[in-house]
CSV table of C-alpha atoms in Angstrom, one decimal:
chain,number,residue,atom,x,y,z
A,22,MET,CA,38.6,-70.2,83.9
A,23,LYS,CA,40.6,-71.7,86.8
A,24,GLY,CA,39.9,-75.4,86.4
A,25,ILE,CA,37.5,-78.1,85.1
A,26,ILE,CA,35.4,-80.7,86.8
A,27,PHE,CA,34.1,-83.7,85.0
A,28,SER,CA,30.9,-84.7,86.8
A,29,GLY,CA,29.4,-88.1,87.4
A,30,GLY,CA,26.6,-89.5,85.2
A,31,PRO,CA,24.6,-92.6,84.3
A,32,ALA,CA,26.5,-93.5,81.1
A,33,SER,CA,29.2,-96.1,80.7
A,34,VAL,CA,32.4,-95.3,78.9
A,35,THR,CA,32.4,-98.8,77.5
A,36,GLN,CA,29.3,-98.0,75.5
A,37,GLU,CA,29.4,-96.5,72.0
A,38,GLY,CA,28.2,-92.9,72.0
A,39,SER,CA,28.7,-92.2,75.7
A,40,PRO,CA,29.6,-88.6,76.4
A,41,ARG,CA,33.2,-87.4,75.8
A,42,PRO,CA,34.8,-84.0,76.2
A,43,ASP,CA,36.9,-82.6,73.3
A,44,SER,CA,40.4,-84.1,73.7
A,45,GLU,CA,41.8,-80.6,73.5
A,46,VAL,CA,40.6,-80.0,77.1
A,47,PHE,CA,43.6,-82.1,78.3
A,48,ARG,CA,46.0,-79.7,76.6
A,49,MET,CA,44.7,-76.4,78.0
A,50,GLY,CA,47.0,-76.5,81.0
A,51,LEU,CA,44.1,-76.3,83.5
A,52,PRO,CA,43.6,-78.5,86.5
A,53,ILE,CA,41.0,-81.2,86.0
A,54,PHE,CA,39.0,-83.1,88.6
A,55,GLY,CA,37.1,-86.2,87.4
A,56,ILE,CA,34.3,-87.5,89.6
A,57,CYS,CA,32.9,-91.1,89.1
A,58,TYR,CA,32.1,-91.2,85.4
A,59,GLY,CA,34.4,-88.2,85.0
A,60,LEU,CA,37.3,-90.2,86.4
A,61,GLN,CA,36.4,-93.1,84.0
A,62,VAL,CA,36.2,-90.9,80.9
A,63,MET,CA,39.4,-89.1,81.7
A,64,SER,CA,41.2,-92.5,82.3
A,65,LYS,CA,39.8,-93.9,79.1
A,66,MET,CA,40.7,-91.0,76.9
A,67,LEU,CA,44.2,-90.7,78.2
A,68,GLY,CA,45.1,-94.4,77.6
A,69,GLY,CA,43.8,-96.2,80.7
A,70,GLU,CA,41.2,-99.0,80.8
A,71,VAL,CA,37.7,-99.2,82.3
A,72,GLU,CA,35.9,-102.4,83.2
A,73,CYS,CA,32.5,-103.5,84.3
A,74,PRO,CA,33.2,-105.8,87.3
A,75,GLU,CA,30.7,-108.3,88.7
A,76,HIS,CA,30.8,-106.5,92.1
A,77,LYS,CA,29.2,-103.0,92.0
A,78,GLU,CA,29.3,-100.4,94.8
A,79,TYR,CA,26.3,-98.4,96.0
A,80,GLY,CA,26.3,-96.6,99.3
A,81,ILE,CA,28.7,-95.8,102.1
A,82,ALA,CA,32.3,-97.0,101.9
A,83,ASN,CA,35.6,-96.1,103.7
A,84,ILE,CA,38.6,-95.2,101.5
A,85,ASP,CA,42.2,-96.1,102.4
A,86,ILE,CA,44.4,-93.1,101.5
A,87,ILE,CA,47.7,-94.6,100.6
A,88,ALA,CA,49.7,-91.5,99.3
A,89,ALA,CA,49.9,-87.8,100.2
A,90,SER,CA,48.1,-85.6,97.8
A,91,PRO,CA,47.0,-81.9,97.7
A,92,LEU,CA,43.5,-83.3,97.0
A,93,PHE,CA,43.4,-84.9,100.4
A,94,GLU,CA,45.0,-82.2,102.4
A,95,GLY,CA,43.4,-82.3,105.9
A,96,VAL,CA,41.3,-85.4,105.1
A,97,SER,CA,41.5,-88.4,107.4
A,98,ARG,CA,43.1,-91.5,106.1
A,99,ASN,CA,40.0,-93.7,106.3
A,100,SER,CA,37.4,-91.1,105.3
A,101,GLN,CA,33.8,-92.1,104.7
A,102,VAL,CA,32.6,-91.6,101.1
A,103,TRP,CA,29.5,-92.3,99.0
A,104,MET,CA,29.9,-94.8,96.2
A,105,SER,CA,27.5,-95.2,93.3
A,106,HIS,CA,29.0,-96.9,90.3
A,107,GLY,CA,28.9,-100.0,88.1
A,108,ASP,CA,32.1,-99.5,86.0
A,109,ARG,CA,35.5,-98.8,87.5
A,110,VAL,CA,39.0,-98.0,86.3
A,111,ALA,CA,41.0,-101.2,85.6
A,112,SER,CA,44.3,-99.5,84.7
A,113,ILE,CA,45.4,-95.9,84.9
A,114,PRO,CA,47.0,-93.8,82.2
A,115,GLU,CA,50.7,-93.1,82.0
A,116,GLY,CA,51.7,-90.4,84.4
A,117,PHE,CA,49.0,-91.2,87.0
A,118,ARG,CA,49.4,-92.9,90.3
A,119,GLN,CA,47.1,-94.5,92.8
A,120,ILE,CA,46.4,-92.3,95.9
A,121,ALA,CA,43.4,-94.1,97.5
A,122,ARG,CA,41.6,-97.5,97.3
A,123,THR,CA,38.8,-99.6,98.8
A,124,ASP,CA,38.7,-103.4,99.0
A,125,SER,CA,36.6,-103.6,95.8
A,126,CYS,CA,38.0,-100.6,93.9
A,127,PRO,CA,41.7,-100.3,93.6
A,128,TYR,CA,41.7,-96.9,91.9
A,129,THR,CA,39.3,-95.1,94.2
A,130,ALA,CA,41.4,-92.0,93.7
A,131,VAL,CA,44.3,-91.2,91.3
A,132,GLU,CA,46.4,-88.2,90.4
A,133,ASP,CA,48.8,-86.9,87.8
A,134,ARG,CA,50.5,-84.2,89.9
A,135,LYS,CA,52.6,-82.9,86.9
A,136,ARG,CA,49.5,-82.0,84.9
A,137,ASN,CA,47.3,-81.3,87.9
A,138,PHE,CA,44.8,-84.0,86.9
A,139,TYR,CA,42.8,-85.7,89.7
A,140,GLY,CA,40.1,-88.3,89.8
A,141,VAL,CA,37.9,-90.1,92.4
A,142,GLN,CA,35.4,-92.9,91.9
A,143,PHE,CA,33.2,-91.7,94.7
A,144,HIS,CA,31.0,-88.6,95.0
A,145,PRO,CA,32.6,-86.0,97.2
A,146,GLU,CA,29.8,-83.5,96.5
A,147,VAL,CA,27.1,-85.4,98.6
A,148,VAL,CA,26.6,-85.1,102.3
A,149,HIS,CA,27.4,-88.7,103.0
A,150,SER,CA,31.0,-88.2,101.9
A,151,LEU,CA,31.8,-86.7,105.2
A,152,GLU,CA,35.0,-84.9,104.1
A,153,GLY,CA,33.9,-84.4,100.5
A,154,GLN,CA,33.7,-80.6,100.9
A,155,LYS,CA,37.3,-80.5,102.0
A,156,MET,CA,38.3,-82.3,98.9
A,157,LEU,CA,36.3,-80.0,96.7
A,158,ARG,CA,37.7,-77.0,98.5
A,159,ASN,CA,41.2,-78.4,98.1
A,160,PHE,CA,40.7,-78.7,94.4
A,161,VAL,CA,39.1,-75.3,93.8
A,162,ILE,CA,41.1,-73.2,96.3
A,163,ASN,CA,44.5,-74.9,96.7
A,164,ILE,CA,44.9,-76.5,93.3
A,165,CYS,CA,43.0,-74.2,90.9
A,166,HIS,CA,43.8,-71.1,93.1
A,167,ALA,CA,40.3,-69.7,92.7
A,168,ASN,CA,38.9,-66.9,94.9
A,169,ALA,CA,36.2,-67.8,97.4
A,170,ASP,CA,34.3,-64.6,97.1
A,171,TRP,CA,30.7,-65.8,96.2
A,172,ASN,CA,28.0,-65.3,98.8
A,173,MET,CA,24.2,-65.4,98.9
A,174,GLY,CA,24.0,-61.6,99.1
A,175,SER,CA,25.8,-61.4,95.8
A,176,PHE,CA,23.5,-64.0,94.3
A,177,ILE,CA,20.4,-62.0,95.3
A,178,ASN,CA,21.8,-58.8,93.7
A,179,GLU,CA,22.7,-60.6,90.5
A,180,ALA,CA,19.4,-62.6,90.4
A,181,VAL,CA,17.4,-59.4,90.9
A,182,GLU,CA,19.2,-57.6,88.1
A,183,GLU,CA,18.8,-60.6,85.8
A,184,ILE,CA,15.1,-60.9,86.5
A,185,ARG,CA,14.5,-57.2,85.9
A,186,GLU,CA,16.4,-57.3,82.7
A,187,GLU,CA,14.6,-60.5,81.5
A,188,VAL,CA,11.1,-59.4,82.5
A,189,GLY,CA,11.2,-55.7,81.8
A,190,ASP,CA,7.7,-54.3,82.2
A,191,LYS,CA,6.0,-57.7,81.7
A,192,ASN,CA,3.9,-59.6,84.2
A,193,VAL,CA,4.9,-62.9,85.8
A,194,LEU,CA,2.7,-65.6,87.1
A,195,CYS,CA,4.1,-67.8,89.9
A,196,GLY,CA,2.6,-71.0,91.2
A,197,LEU,CA,2.8,-70.8,95.0
A,198,SER,CA,2.5,-74.0,96.9
A,199,GLY,CA,3.7,-73.0,100.3
A,200,GLY,CA,6.8,-75.1,100.0
A,201,VAL,CA,10.3,-73.7,100.4
A,202,ASP,CA,11.1,-73.7,96.7
A,203,SER,CA,8.1,-71.8,95.3
A,204,SER,CA,8.0,-69.5,98.4
A,205,VAL,CA,11.6,-68.4,97.9
A,206,ALA,CA,11.2,-68.0,94.2
A,207,ALA,CA,8.1,-65.8,94.7
A,208,LEU,CA,9.9,-63.6,97.2
A,209,LEU,CA,13.0,-63.2,95.1
A,210,ILE,CA,10.9,-62.3,92.0
A,211,HIS,CA,8.7,-60.0,94.1
A,212,LYS,CA,11.9,-58.2,95.3
A,213,ALA,CA,12.9,-57.7,91.7
A,214,ILE,CA,9.6,-56.6,90.1
A,215,GLY,CA,7.0,-56.0,92.9
A,216,ASP,CA,3.4,-56.0,91.8
A,217,GLN,CA,4.3,-57.3,88.3
A,218,LEU,CA,4.3,-60.6,90.0
A,219,VAL,CA,1.0,-62.4,90.5
A,220,CYS,CA,1.0,-65.6,92.6
A,221,VAL,CA,-1.7,-68.2,92.0
A,222,PHE,CA,-2.1,-70.6,94.9
A,223,VAL,CA,-3.8,-73.8,93.5
A,224,ASN,CA,-5.5,-76.1,96.0
A,225,ASN,CA,-5.2,-79.3,94.1
A,226,GLY,CA,-6.8,-81.3,97.0
A,227,MET,CA,-3.5,-82.9,97.8
A,228,LEU,CA,-2.2,-80.5,100.3
A,229,ARG,CA,-1.3,-81.2,104.0
A,230,LYS,CA,-3.6,-80.4,106.8
A,231,GLY,CA,-4.1,-76.6,107.3
A,232,GLU,CA,-1.8,-75.8,104.4
A,233,ALA,CA,-4.2,-73.6,102.4
A,234,GLU,CA,-5.0,-71.3,105.4
A,235,SER,CA,-1.3,-70.9,106.2
A,236,VAL,CA,-0.3,-69.9,102.7
A,237,LEU,CA,-3.1,-67.4,102.3
A,238,SER,CA,-2.2,-65.7,105.6
A,239,LEU,CA,1.6,-65.5,105.1
A,240,PHE,CA,1.8,-64.4,101.5
A,241,GLY,CA,-1.4,-62.5,101.0
A,242,GLN,CA,-1.4,-60.6,104.3
A,243,HIS,CA,2.2,-60.6,105.7
A,244,PHE,CA,4.2,-60.2,102.5
A,245,ASN,CA,1.4,-58.3,100.6
A,246,ILE,CA,2.0,-60.3,97.4
A,247,ARG,CA,-0.7,-60.2,94.8
A,248,LEU,CA,-2.3,-63.6,95.5
A,249,GLN,CA,-5.1,-65.4,93.7
A,250,TYR,CA,-6.6,-68.6,95.2
A,251,ALA,CA,-7.9,-71.3,93.0
A,252,ASP,CA,-9.8,-74.2,94.6
A,253,ALA,CA,-9.3,-76.9,92.0
A,254,GLU,CA,-9.6,-80.0,94.1
A,255,GLU,CA,-12.5,-81.6,92.2
A,256,ALA,CA,-10.8,-81.0,88.8
A,257,PHE,CA,-7.6,-82.7,89.9
A,258,LEU,CA,-9.3,-85.7,91.4
A,259,ALA,CA,-11.4,-86.2,88.3
A,260,ALA,CA,-8.3,-86.0,86.1
A,261,LEU,CA,-6.5,-88.6,88.2
A,262,LYS,CA,-9.4,-91.0,88.4
A,263,GLY,CA,-8.2,-94.5,87.5
A,264,LYS,CA,-4.6,-93.5,87.0
A,265,THR,CA,-2.0,-95.5,88.9
A,266,ASP,CA,1.3,-95.1,86.9
A,267,PRO,CA,3.6,-92.7,88.7
A,268,GLU,CA,4.8,-90.9,85.6
A,269,ASP,CA,1.2,-90.6,84.3
A,270,LYS,CA,0.1,-89.1,87.6
A,271,ARG,CA,2.9,-86.6,87.7
A,272,LYS,CA,2.4,-85.4,84.2
A,273,THR,CA,-1.4,-85.3,84.6
A,274,ILE,CA,-0.9,-83.1,87.7
A,275,GLY,CA,1.7,-80.9,85.9
A,276,LYS,CA,-0.5,-80.4,82.9
A,277,LEU,CA,-3.6,-79.6,84.9
A,278,PHE,CA,-1.6,-77.3,87.1
A,279,VAL,CA,-0.6,-75.3,84.0
A,280,ASP,CA,-4.2,-75.4,82.6
A,281,THR,CA,-5.4,-74.0,85.8
A,282,PHE,CA,-2.8,-71.3,85.5
A,283,TYR,CA,-4.2,-70.4,82.1
A,284,SER,CA,-7.7,-70.1,83.5
A,285,GLU,CA,-6.6,-68.0,86.4
A,286,ALA,CA,-4.3,-65.8,84.3
A,287,ARG,CA,-7.3,-64.5,82.4
A,288,LYS,CA,-8.2,-62.7,85.6
A,289,CYS,CA,-4.8,-61.3,86.1
A,290,GLY,CA,-4.2,-59.2,83.0
A,291,ASN,CA,-1.6,-59.8,80.4
A,292,ILE,CA,0.9,-62.5,81.5
A,293,SER,CA,4.2,-63.2,79.8
A,294,TYR,CA,6.2,-65.4,82.2
A,295,LEU,CA,5.5,-68.5,84.3
A,296,ALA,CA,7.8,-68.6,87.3
A,297,GLN,CA,8.7,-71.9,88.9
A,298,GLY,CA,10.8,-73.0,91.9
A,299,THR,CA,12.8,-75.5,89.9
A,300,LEU,CA,16.1,-76.6,91.6
A,301,TYR,CA,19.2,-78.1,90.1
A,302,PRO,CA,18.5,-81.6,91.4
A,303,ASP,CA,15.1,-81.5,89.7
A,304,ILE,CA,16.7,-80.9,86.4
A,305,VAL,CA,19.4,-83.5,86.9
A,306,GLU,CA,16.8,-86.2,87.7
A,307,SER,CA,14.5,-85.2,84.9
A,308,ARG,CA,16.8,-84.5,82.0
A,309,SER,CA,20.4,-83.5,81.1
A,310,PRO,CA,20.9,-79.8,81.8
A,311,PHE,CA,23.4,-79.8,78.9
A,312,GLY,CA,21.3,-81.6,76.3
A,313,GLY,CA,23.3,-84.8,76.5
A,314,PRO,CA,22.1,-88.3,77.2
A,315,THR,CA,20.9,-89.0,80.7
A,316,ALA,CA,18.7,-91.4,82.6
A,317,THR,CA,15.3,-90.0,83.6
A,318,ILE,CA,14.8,-91.0,87.2
A,319,LYS,CA,11.4,-89.4,87.4
A,320,SER,CA,9.5,-86.4,86.0
A,321,HIS,CA,9.4,-83.5,88.5
A,322,HIS,CA,6.3,-81.3,88.7
A,323,ASN,CA,8.4,-78.3,87.8
A,324,VAL,CA,10.1,-79.9,84.7
A,325,GLY,CA,7.6,-82.5,83.5
A,326,GLY,CA,4.1,-82.2,82.2
A,327,LEU,CA,4.4,-78.8,80.6
A,328,PRO,CA,2.7,-78.5,77.2
A,329,SER,CA,4.8,-77.9,74.1
A,330,ASP,CA,2.7,-74.9,73.2
A,331,LEU,CA,3.1,-73.2,76.5
A,332,LYS,CA,2.2,-69.5,76.0
A,333,TRP,CA,4.5,-68.1,78.6
A,334,LYS,CA,8.3,-68.1,78.9
A,335,LEU,CA,9.7,-69.9,81.9
A,336,LEU,CA,11.4,-68.0,84.6
A,337,GLU,CA,13.4,-70.3,87.0
A,338,PRO,CA,15.6,-68.2,89.2
A,339,LEU,CA,16.6,-71.1,91.5
A,340,LYS,CA,17.5,-73.6,88.8
A,341,GLU,CA,21.3,-73.6,89.6
A,342,LEU,CA,20.8,-73.9,93.4
A,343,PHE,CA,20.6,-76.9,95.7
A,344,LYS,CA,18.1,-77.1,98.5
A,345,ASP,CA,20.5,-76.1,101.3
A,346,GLU,CA,21.4,-73.0,99.3
A,347,VAL,CA,17.7,-72.2,98.8
A,348,ARG,CA,17.1,-72.3,102.5
A,349,VAL,CA,19.9,-69.8,103.0
A,350,LEU,CA,18.4,-67.6,100.4
A,351,GLY,CA,15.0,-67.8,102.0
A,352,ARG,CA,16.4,-66.5,105.3
A,353,GLU,CA,18.1,-63.7,103.5
A,354,LEU,CA,14.7,-62.7,102.0
A,355,GLY,CA,12.9,-62.8,105.4
A,356,LEU,CA,11.0,-66.0,105.3
A,357,PRO,CA,10.2,-67.4,108.8
A,358,ASP,CA,12.3,-70.3,110.1
A,359,GLU,CA,9.3,-72.6,110.2
A,360,LEU,CA,8.9,-72.3,106.5
A,361,VAL,CA,12.6,-72.1,105.6
A,362,ASN,CA,13.3,-75.3,107.6
A,363,ARG,CA,10.3,-77.1,106.3
A,364,HIS,CA,11.1,-80.5,104.9
A,365,PRO,CA,10.9,-80.8,101.1
A,366,PHE,CA,7.4,-81.5,99.8
A,367,PRO,CA,6.7,-82.6,96.2
A,368,GLY,CA,4.9,-80.3,93.7
A,369,PRO,CA,2.2,-82.9,93.1
A,370,GLY,CA,1.7,-83.1,96.9
A,371,LEU,CA,0.2,-86.1,98.5
A,372,GLY,CA,-0.9,-87.3,95.0
A,373,VAL,CA,2.5,-89.1,94.6
A,374,ARG,CA,2.5,-90.4,98.2
A,375,CYS,CA,-0.9,-91.9,97.7
A,376,ILE,CA,0.5,-94.9,95.9
A,377,GLY,CA,-1.9,-96.3,93.3
A,378,GLU,CA,-5.1,-94.5,92.5
A,379,VAL,CA,-5.8,-91.2,94.1
A,380,THR,CA,-9.2,-90.7,95.8
A,381,LYS,CA,-10.6,-88.2,98.2
A,382,GLU,CA,-10.9,-90.8,100.9
A,383,ARG,CA,-7.4,-92.1,100.6
A,384,LEU,CA,-6.0,-88.5,100.6
A,385,ASP,CA,-7.9,-87.7,103.7
A,386,ALA,CA,-6.5,-90.7,105.4
A,387,LEU,CA,-3.0,-89.9,104.3
A,388,ARG,CA,-3.4,-86.3,105.5
A,389,ASP,CA,-4.1,-87.6,109.0
A,390,ILE,CA,-1.2,-90.1,108.8
A,391,ASP,CA,1.2,-87.4,107.6
A,392,ALA,CA,0.1,-85.0,110.4
A,393,ILE,CA,0.6,-87.6,113.1
A,394,PHE,CA,4.1,-88.5,111.8
A,395,ILE,CA,5.3,-84.9,111.6
A,396,ASP,CA,3.8,-84.1,115.0
A,397,GLU,CA,5.6,-87.0,116.7
A,398,ILE,CA,9.0,-86.3,115.3
A,399,ARG,CA,8.6,-82.6,116.3
A,400,LYS,CA,7.6,-83.6,119.8
A,401,ALA,CA,10.7,-85.8,119.9
A,402,GLY,CA,12.9,-82.9,118.9
A,403,LEU,CA,14.0,-84.7,115.7
A,404,TYR,CA,12.5,-82.6,113.0
A,405,GLY,CA,15.6,-80.5,112.5
A,406,GLU,CA,17.9,-83.6,112.2
A,407,ILE,CA,15.8,-85.1,109.4
A,408,TRP,CA,16.1,-83.9,105.8
A,409,GLN,CA,12.7,-85.2,104.8
A,410,ALA,CA,10.0,-87.2,106.6
A,411,LEU,CA,7.1,-88.5,104.6
A,412,ALA,CA,4.3,-91.0,104.8
A,413,ASP,CA,2.9,-93.1,101.9
A,414,LEU,CA,-0.4,-94.9,101.7
A,415,LEU,CA,0.0,-98.2,99.8
A,416,PRO,CA,-2.6,-100.0,97.6
A,417,VAL,CA,-2.0,-103.1,99.7
A,418,LYS,CA,-4.4,-104.5,102.4
A,419,SER,CA,-3.5,-106.6,105.4
A,420,VAL,CA,-5.4,-108.5,108.0
A,421,GLY,CA,-5.5,-107.0,111.4
A,422,VAL,CA,-7.3,-107.2,114.8
A,423,GLN,CA,-8.8,-104.0,116.2
A,424,GLY,CA,-11.4,-104.0,118.9
A,425,ASP,CA,-11.4,-107.8,119.0
A,426,GLU,CA,-12.6,-107.8,115.4
A,427,ARG,CA,-10.9,-108.9,112.2
A,428,THR,CA,-10.0,-106.0,109.9
A,429,TYR,CA,-8.8,-105.8,106.3
A,430,ARG,CA,-7.4,-102.4,105.7
A,431,GLU,CA,-4.6,-100.6,103.9
A,432,VAL,CA,-1.0,-100.3,104.9
A,433,CYS,CA,1.0,-97.1,105.3
A,434,THR,CA,4.8,-96.7,105.3
A,435,LEU,CA,6.8,-94.0,107.1
A,436,ARG,CA,10.1,-92.7,105.8
A,437,ALA,CA,12.7,-90.3,107.1
A,438,VAL,CA,16.0,-89.6,105.5
A,439,THR,CA,19.1,-87.5,106.0
A,440,SER,CA,20.6,-85.6,103.0
A,441,GLN,CA,22.0,-82.2,102.0
A,442,ASP,CA,21.0,-81.9,98.4
A,443,ALA,CA,18.5,-84.7,97.7
A,444,MET,CA,20.9,-86.3,95.2
A,445,THR,CA,21.7,-89.0,97.7
A,446,ALA,CA,20.0,-89.8,101.0
A,447,ASP,CA,20.4,-92.3,103.9
A,448,TRP,CA,17.6,-93.5,106.0
A,449,TYR,CA,17.2,-91.9,109.4
A,450,ARG,CA,17.6,-94.2,112.5
A,451,LEU,CA,14.3,-93.2,114.1
A,452,PRO,CA,14.2,-94.2,117.8
A,453,TYR,CA,12.1,-97.2,118.5
A,454,ASP,CA,9.9,-95.4,121.0
A,455,VAL,CA,9.1,-92.7,118.4
A,456,MET,CA,8.2,-95.5,115.8
A,457,GLN,CA,6.0,-97.1,118.4
A,458,LYS,CA,4.1,-93.9,119.2
A,459,CYS,CA,3.6,-93.2,115.5
A,460,ALA,CA,2.3,-96.7,114.7
A,461,SER,CA,0.0,-96.7,117.7
A,462,ARG,CA,-1.5,-93.3,117.0
A,463,ILE,CA,-2.0,-94.0,113.3
A,464,CYS,CA,-3.7,-97.3,113.9
A,465,ASN,CA,-5.9,-95.8,116.6
A,466,GLU,CA,-6.8,-92.5,114.9
A,467,VAL,CA,-6.9,-93.4,111.2
A,468,SER,CA,-9.6,-96.0,110.6
A,469,ALA,CA,-8.4,-96.7,107.0
A,470,VAL,CA,-5.1,-98.3,108.2
A,471,ASN,CA,-4.2,-101.2,110.4
A,472,ARG,CA,-0.4,-101.7,109.7
A,473,VAL,CA,2.6,-99.3,109.7
A,474,LEU,CA,5.9,-100.0,108.0
A,475,TYR,CA,9.2,-98.1,108.2
A,476,ASP,CA,11.3,-97.7,105.0
A,477,ILE,CA,15.1,-98.2,105.6
A,478,THR,CA,16.2,-97.9,101.9
A,479,SER,CA,18.9,-95.4,101.0
A,480,LYS,CA,19.1,-93.3,97.8
A,481,PRO,CA,20.4,-95.0,95.7
A,482,PRO,CA,19.1,-97.6,95.0
A,483,ALA,CA,15.7,-96.1,95.9
A,484,THR,CA,14.5,-92.5,95.4
A,485,ILE,CA,13.3,-90.5,98.4
A,486,GLU,CA,9.7,-90.4,97.2
A,487,TRP,CA,8.1,-93.7,96.3
A,488,GLU,CA,6.6,-92.2,93.1
């Protein structure tokens, strides 16, 4: 072990029962880097004070670096960072000194150079901390003296061996959606065990336009993966009838997805494992990966809704990766750029973008809206600049005038964000002319809608998806 990082988290060190490391960790002689809550817990345990001020900080800020530090080697003095905290350090422990601040957070960064303890109140690991990777590299390479010898090729070799050792001669069932995550998971597992993998492609009626045909062609014909197609649109729509709560919808979709798997598995021989394209952010937002207390932001399709009596063991080869790493992995495995670079798409599909009750008519309208939005940002050459673009259909009606007649139809919202790992996101400044083209086409071509909105909320405080 070269060093220790205390990560951020939703708890408050001022609350009884909040997570604490064993105090022995501070006597191990290893460098420690505390991030957000990690800084606060380190300060509290070593004799400092933490307070909950009236003014919170969420979003972009610029730090003022006031002292030279190995943590900030090569970092500009007023570097942009991403804040997301309620509590803050009010006084630092003995041996520490202030090395950066903001107007509302005096101890934005601190260090104890003698013990190699460092802490920051912001999140250097997210893309909106523009020089955060430099800081992390400074800690890992320059302070901890770790070797930078990991690469995606070594990950593939290790993952293939782990999958073979875990699975043995058993069969694996994988839910293939056509998205980046499930596609990469399927190809990685197929590389490890070949025809022991059976992919079931479930059409839940909530896919994008032309998606079913594309998946069947690419994986069934091009990659020659054992692929079974299940058209379950009617079953999913029936199960979702009358449901409007986002968690209820996600869990209903997740359960029926697994139930459909059970049904399809009977046609595939003896199945022992269920493979999923779960990523690390999915786990963070759904539960604590270490079993400790956490705040559930939302249930993800891959980690929520699974029955307690699941008959298969879970196989999640991507669960320690972020989305950008999965894209690199996909390229290494031979996936086409069009799929590798595809924007993230939720497991429950358009079901969680159809806000409120999900019906066939509303989904069809949303499919058209989504297709127009994606088409226009591609035409404008912006698709690659955007992390995720999505459209939502709202259960809200507005008065409009179309063809000299009064209309009373639903409202849709468009959203485009920039991110790197989906843990944080900032809204994309879509050019006005592109917005205008999108709104005009949607209102002209989709009869169910007469008003288009653009969502300019960052994450936090919002999530990327509405549900």
